[in-house]
Coordinates of C-alpha atoms in Angstrom, one line a residue:
M250 CA 5.5 40.0 1.3
A251 CA 2.4 38.5 2.1
S252 CA 1.3 41.1 4.9
R253 CA 2.2 43.5 2.1
S254 CA -0.1 42.3 -0.4
P255 CA -4.1 41.8 -0.7
I256 CA -3.9 38.5 -1.4
Q257 CA -6.3 35.7 0.1
L258 CA -5.5 32.0 -0.1
T259 CA -7.9 29.5 0.1
P260 CA -6.0 26.0 1.2
A261 CA -7.6 22.9 -1.1
T262 CA -6.1 20.3 0.7
F263 CA -6.5 16.7 2.7
S264 CA -8.4 18.7 5.5
D265 CA -11.3 19.0 7.7
F266 CA -13.2 20.7 5.4
V267 CA -11.9 19.4 1.7
G268 CA -11.5 15.4 1.2
C269 CA -9.5 15.0 -2.3
A270 CA -11.5 13.0 -4.4
A271 CA -8.4 11.1 -5.1
G272 CA -7.6 10.5 -1.4
H273 CA -3.6 12.0 -1.8
H274 CA -3.7 14.6 -4.9
L275 CA -5.9 17.3 -6.0
T276 CA -8.2 16.6 -9.1
L277 CA -10.3 18.6 -11.1
S278 CA -13.2 18.1 -9.3
D279 CA -11.3 19.5 -5.9
I280 CA -10.9 22.8 -7.7
E281 CA -14.2 23.1 -9.2
E282 CA -15.5 22.8 -5.9
N283 CA -12.8 25.6 -4.3
I284 CA -12.6 27.9 -7.0
V285 CA -14.1 31.4 -7.2
L286 CA -15.0 32.7 -10.5
G287 CA -16.3 35.8 -11.7
T288 CA -16.5 39.3 -9.6
D289 CA -19.6 38.5 -7.4
L290 CA -17.7 38.1 -3.8
H291 CA -21.1 37.2 -1.8
R292 CA -21.1 33.6 -3.4
H293 CA -19.4 30.5 -3.9
V294 CA -19.8 29.7 -7.9
T295 CA -19.2 25.8 -8.4
P296 CA -20.7 23.4 -10.6
P297 CA -24.9 22.0 -10.3
S298 CA -23.3 18.3 -9.6
H299 CA -20.6 20.0 -7.3
P300 CA -22.6 21.6 -4.2
P301 CA -20.4 23.8 -1.9
R302 CA -19.0 21.9 1.1
L303 CA -17.2 25.3 2.2
P304 CA -18.3 27.0 5.1
A305 CA -20.2 30.0 4.4
D306 CA -16.8 32.7 5.6
L307 CA -14.8 31.1 3.0
R308 CA -17.1 30.7 0.3
R309 CA -17.4 34.5 0.5
S310 CA -13.8 35.2 -0.6
S311 CA -11.9 37.2 -3.2
P312 CA -12.3 35.3 -6.8
T313 CA -9.5 33.0 -7.8
S314 CA -6.6 34.6 -9.9
V315 CA -4.3 31.7 -9.3
I316 CA -4.0 28.0 -8.7
S317 CA -1.0 26.8 -7.3
L318 CA 0.2 22.9 -7.5
E319 CA 2.8 21.5 -5.7
N320 CA 5.0 18.6 -6.9
T321 CA 6.0 16.1 -5.4
L322 CA 4.2 16.9 -2.1
N323 CA 5.4 14.7 0.8
G324 CA 7.5 12.5 -1.9
T325 CA 4.2 11.8 -3.8
V326 CA 4.1 12.4 -7.6
F327 CA 1.1 14.8 -8.9
P328 CA 0.1 12.6 -12.1
Q329 CA 0.6 14.7 -15.0
D330 CA -2.4 13.6 -16.6
E331 CA -4.9 15.5 -13.9
I332 CA -2.4 18.6 -13.9
I333 CA -3.3 19.1 -17.7
R334 CA -6.9 18.8 -16.6
I335 CA -6.4 21.0 -13.7
S336 CA -4.1 23.6 -16.0
E337 CA -6.8 23.4 -19.4
Y338 CA -10.0 24.2 -17.1
A339 CA -7.8 27.1 -15.5
H340 CA -6.8 28.7 -18.9
R341 CA -10.3 28.3 -20.1
E342 CA -11.6 30.7 -16.9
G343 CA -8.6 33.1 -17.0
V344 CA -7.2 32.0 -14.3
K345 CA -2.9 31.7 -14.2
M346 CA -1.4 28.5 -12.9
H347 CA 1.9 28.1 -10.8
L348 CA 4.1 25.3 -10.0
D349 CA 6.0 25.0 -6.6
G350 CA 8.6 22.8 -8.5
A351 CA 11.1 22.5 -5.4
R352 CA 11.2 19.0 -5.9
I353 CA 10.0 18.7 -9.5
W354 CA 13.6 17.1 -10.5
H355 CA 12.0 14.0 -8.5
V356 CA 9.4 13.1 -10.4
A357 CA 11.5 14.1 -13.7
A358 CA 13.9 10.9 -12.3
E359 CA 11.2 8.8 -11.3
T360 CA 8.7 9.2 -14.2
A361 CA 11.2 9.7 -16.9
T362 CA 9.7 12.9 -18.0
P363 CA 11.4 16.1 -19.4
I364 CA 11.2 18.9 -17.1
S365 CA 10.0 21.1 -19.6
E366 CA 6.9 18.9 -20.4
L367 CA 6.0 18.7 -16.3
C368 CA 6.7 22.6 -16.3
A369 CA 4.5 23.2 -19.3
P370 CA 0.8 23.6 -18.0
F371 CA 2.0 26.3 -15.8
D372 CA 2.5 30.3 -16.5
S373 CA 5.2 30.2 -13.6
V374 CA 7.0 27.9 -11.5
S375 CA 9.3 28.0 -9.0
L376 CA 12.7 25.5 -8.9
C377 CA 14.9 24.7 -6.0
F378 CA 18.5 23.7 -6.3
S379 CA 19.6 22.7 -3.0
K380 CA 15.9 20.5 -2.2
G381 CA 16.7 17.0 -4.0
L382 CA 20.0 18.2 -6.1
G383 CA 22.2 19.1 -3.3
A384 CA 23.3 22.5 -4.2
P385 CA 24.2 24.7 -0.8
I386 CA 21.7 27.4 -1.6
G387 CA 19.7 28.9 -4.2
S388 CA 15.9 28.9 -6.2
C389 CA 15.0 30.5 -9.3
L390 CA 11.7 31.9 -10.9
V391 CA 10.5 30.5 -14.6
G392 CA 8.3 32.4 -16.5
T393 CA 7.6 34.4 -19.6
K394 CA 10.0 37.2 -20.1
A395 CA 7.4 40.0 -19.3
Y396 CA 6.4 37.9 -16.6
I397 CA 10.0 37.8 -14.8
A398 CA 10.7 41.5 -15.9
K399 CA 7.7 42.0 -13.5
A400 CA 8.6 40.1 -10.7
R401 CA 12.0 41.7 -10.7
W402 CA 10.1 45.1 -10.2
F403 CA 8.3 43.5 -7.5
R404 CA 11.9 42.0 -5.8
K405 CA 13.0 45.5 -6.1
L406 CA 9.9 47.3 -4.6
F407 CA 10.3 45.3 -1.6
G408 CA 14.4 45.4 -0.9
G409 CA 15.2 42.4 -2.5
G410 CA 18.1 41.5 -4.4
M411 CA 21.6 40.2 -4.6
R412 CA 25.0 41.1 -6.0
Q413 CA 27.6 38.7 -7.2
T414 CA 25.9 35.5 -7.1
G415 CA 28.1 33.8 -9.7
S416 CA 29.1 31.4 -6.9
M417 CA 25.6 30.3 -6.2
T418 CA 25.1 30.1 -9.9
A419 CA 28.3 27.6 -10.2
A420 CA 27.0 25.5 -7.5
A421 CA 23.5 25.4 -9.1
A422 CA 25.0 24.1 -12.5
Y423 CA 27.2 21.8 -10.5
A424 CA 24.1 20.0 -9.2
L425 CA 22.2 20.0 -12.1
T426 CA 24.8 18.3 -14.0
N427 CA 26.3 16.0 -12.0
N428 CA 23.2 15.3 -8.9
F429 CA 20.6 15.4 -11.1
P430 CA 21.4 11.7 -12.7
L431 CA 21.9 10.7 -9.0
L432 CA 18.3 10.8 -8.5
P433 CA 17.1 7.2 -9.2
G434 CA 19.6 5.8 -6.9
V435 CA 18.1 8.1 -4.5
H436 CA 15.0 6.9 -4.7
A437 CA 16.2 3.1 -5.2
L438 CA 17.7 3.4 -1.7
A439 CA 14.4 5.0 -0.1
Q440 CA 12.5 1.7 -1.3
R441 CA 15.1 -0.3 0.4
L442 CA 14.8 1.5 3.5
A443 CA 10.7 1.2 3.3
D444 CA 10.9 -2.6 2.4
G445 CA 13.1 -2.8 5.5
L446 CA 10.7 -1.3 7.8
R447 CA 8.3 -3.2 6.5
E448 CA 10.0 -6.3 6.9
I449 CA 10.5 -5.9 10.8
G450 CA 6.6 -5.1 11.2
V451 CA 7.3 -1.2 10.8
S452 CA 3.9 0.6 9.7
V453 CA 5.2 2.3 6.5
A454 CA 3.6 4.8 3.7
S455 CA 4.7 3.8 0.5
A456 CA 7.7 5.6 -0.8
E457 CA 7.1 7.0 -4.5
T458 CA 10.4 9.3 -4.5
C459 CA 12.5 10.0 -1.5
M460 CA 10.3 10.4 1.6
V461 CA 9.4 7.5 4.1
F462 CA 6.7 8.3 6.3
F463 CA 7.0 5.4 9.1
D464 CA 5.0 4.7 12.5
P465 CA 7.2 2.1 14.5
T466 CA 4.7 2.1 17.4
P467 CA 3.0 -1.7 15.8
V468 CA 6.2 -3.4 17.3
G469 CA 6.2 -1.3 20.6
I470 CA 8.9 1.6 19.7
S471 CA 8.2 5.2 20.4
Y472 CA 9.7 8.0 18.8
V473 CA 11.2 9.7 21.7
E474 CA 13.1 6.4 22.1
L475 CA 14.0 5.6 18.8
V476 CA 15.6 9.4 18.4
Q477 CA 17.2 9.1 21.3
R478 CA 18.3 5.4 20.8
A479 CA 19.6 6.7 17.3
R480 CA 21.6 9.4 18.7
D481 CA 23.5 7.6 21.0
L482 CA 24.9 4.7 18.4
P483 CA 28.8 5.2 17.9
K484 CA 27.8 7.0 14.5
P485 CA 24.9 8.8 15.4
I486 CA 21.8 9.4 13.2
K487 CA 19.9 12.3 13.7
L488 CA 16.3 11.6 13.3
G489 CA 13.1 14.2 13.7
G490 CA 10.2 12.2 13.7
S491 CA 7.8 10.2 11.2
R492 CA 9.5 11.5 8.0
L493 CA 12.9 10.0 6.7
V494 CA 14.1 11.7 3.7
V495 CA 16.7 10.1 1.5
H496 CA 19.0 12.4 -0.6
I497 CA 22.1 12.3 -2.7
Q498 CA 24.6 12.3 0.6
T499 CA 22.8 9.2 2.2
S500 CA 25.0 6.5 2.1
P501 CA 23.5 2.6 2.0
Q502 CA 25.2 1.8 5.3
V503 CA 23.3 4.4 6.9
V504 CA 20.0 2.9 5.9
D505 CA 21.4 -0.4 7.4
D506 CA 22.5 1.2 10.4
L507 CA 18.9 2.4 11.2
L508 CA 17.4 -1.2 10.2
V509 CA 19.7 -2.9 12.6
L510 CA 19.1 -0.8 14.8
I511 CA 15.1 -0.7 14.8
R512 CA 15.2 -4.5 14.5
Q513 CA 16.8 -4.4 17.9
L514 CA 14.5 -2.2 19.4
A515 CA 11.8 -4.4 18.4
E516 CA 13.0 -7.6 19.6
E517 CA 14.0 -6.3 22.7
K518 CA 10.2 -5.1 23.0
K519 CA 8.9 -8.5 22.1
A520 CA 11.2 -9.8 24.4
A521 CA 9.8 -7.9 27.3
G522 CA 6.1 -9.3 26.7
F523 CA 4.9 -6.2 23.6
V524 CA 2.3 -7.9 21.2
K525 CA 1.7 -6.4 17.9
S526 CA -1.6 -5.0 17.3
E527 CA -3.4 -6.3 14.1
T528 CA -5.6 -3.6 14.2
P529 CA -5.7 -1.6 10.3
L530 CA -4.6 1.8 9.9
T531 CA -6.9 4.3 8.0
N532 CA -6.2 3.7 4.2
G533 CA -3.5 1.8 4.8
K534 CA -1.3 5.0 5.8
A535 CA 1.1 5.6 8.6
P536 CA 0.6 8.1 10.5
K537 CA -2.9 8.9 9.9
N538 CA -3.9 11.4 7.7
M539 CA -0.5 11.7 6.1
Y540 CA -0.6 13.1 2.7
V541 CA 1.0 10.9 0.6
K542 CA 0.1 8.3 -1.9
V543 CA -0.8 4.7 -1.0
K544 CA 0.3 2.1 -3.7
A545 CA -2.4 -0.8 -4.9

């Protein structure tokens, strides 16, 4: 789709050239510094109080027509009041708002906020029924009747579409009804995992919802070693690196088994003479520069 459309994306995330004011989510100030208003393609329009920080080649870009936010991002809840501020500004400037809401269910479960309220500031929303909710497949696009009609037209234009999708719809309906209420328990289990890792001495970025980012090197364990040992357990645990995602099918026993393994490895390293470094990590995060919120 992107290769067939004249769309240009300008990233505004925690990166080498844009530092989020909040350190973990975009703010209205970040949006104002990156937005391109009007039809003058040779300058980057920003408020006088916010001088351009982007390279010249990025400042000479297409006018902004859509601001797309993601909630959650790496398990971090995007503050709703900041979303509303960004949305009000965008709509005043005639810019549309889109939400990547693949994991918006986790936000609703964590904050006890209705999905409708979380989505209200946006003109369009994409929702996923597999991430978080556990359906085998399925996403949907939400918007006005006219917007969805246009989206369907573009879907046909590019050869998209499916027949006999009732089975997928049934799975999505089941997930919404039966699995969505399980998410607070998922978050509690993720917090239990984070607390257990921290107790062992592993560096952990605070878990807000279902994701735990960890760094075992402070206790002498490498990711490669941990992945191998977890794979060799009587009941193997498949790990992929620094991100652990807890979901509705994750049992408390798996969390306990993983903590036992990491504790055992840490004790082996200590017995072999490993000494933990007390050097503080940047922003209290692990690994460095991970885009997650750090709780006070």
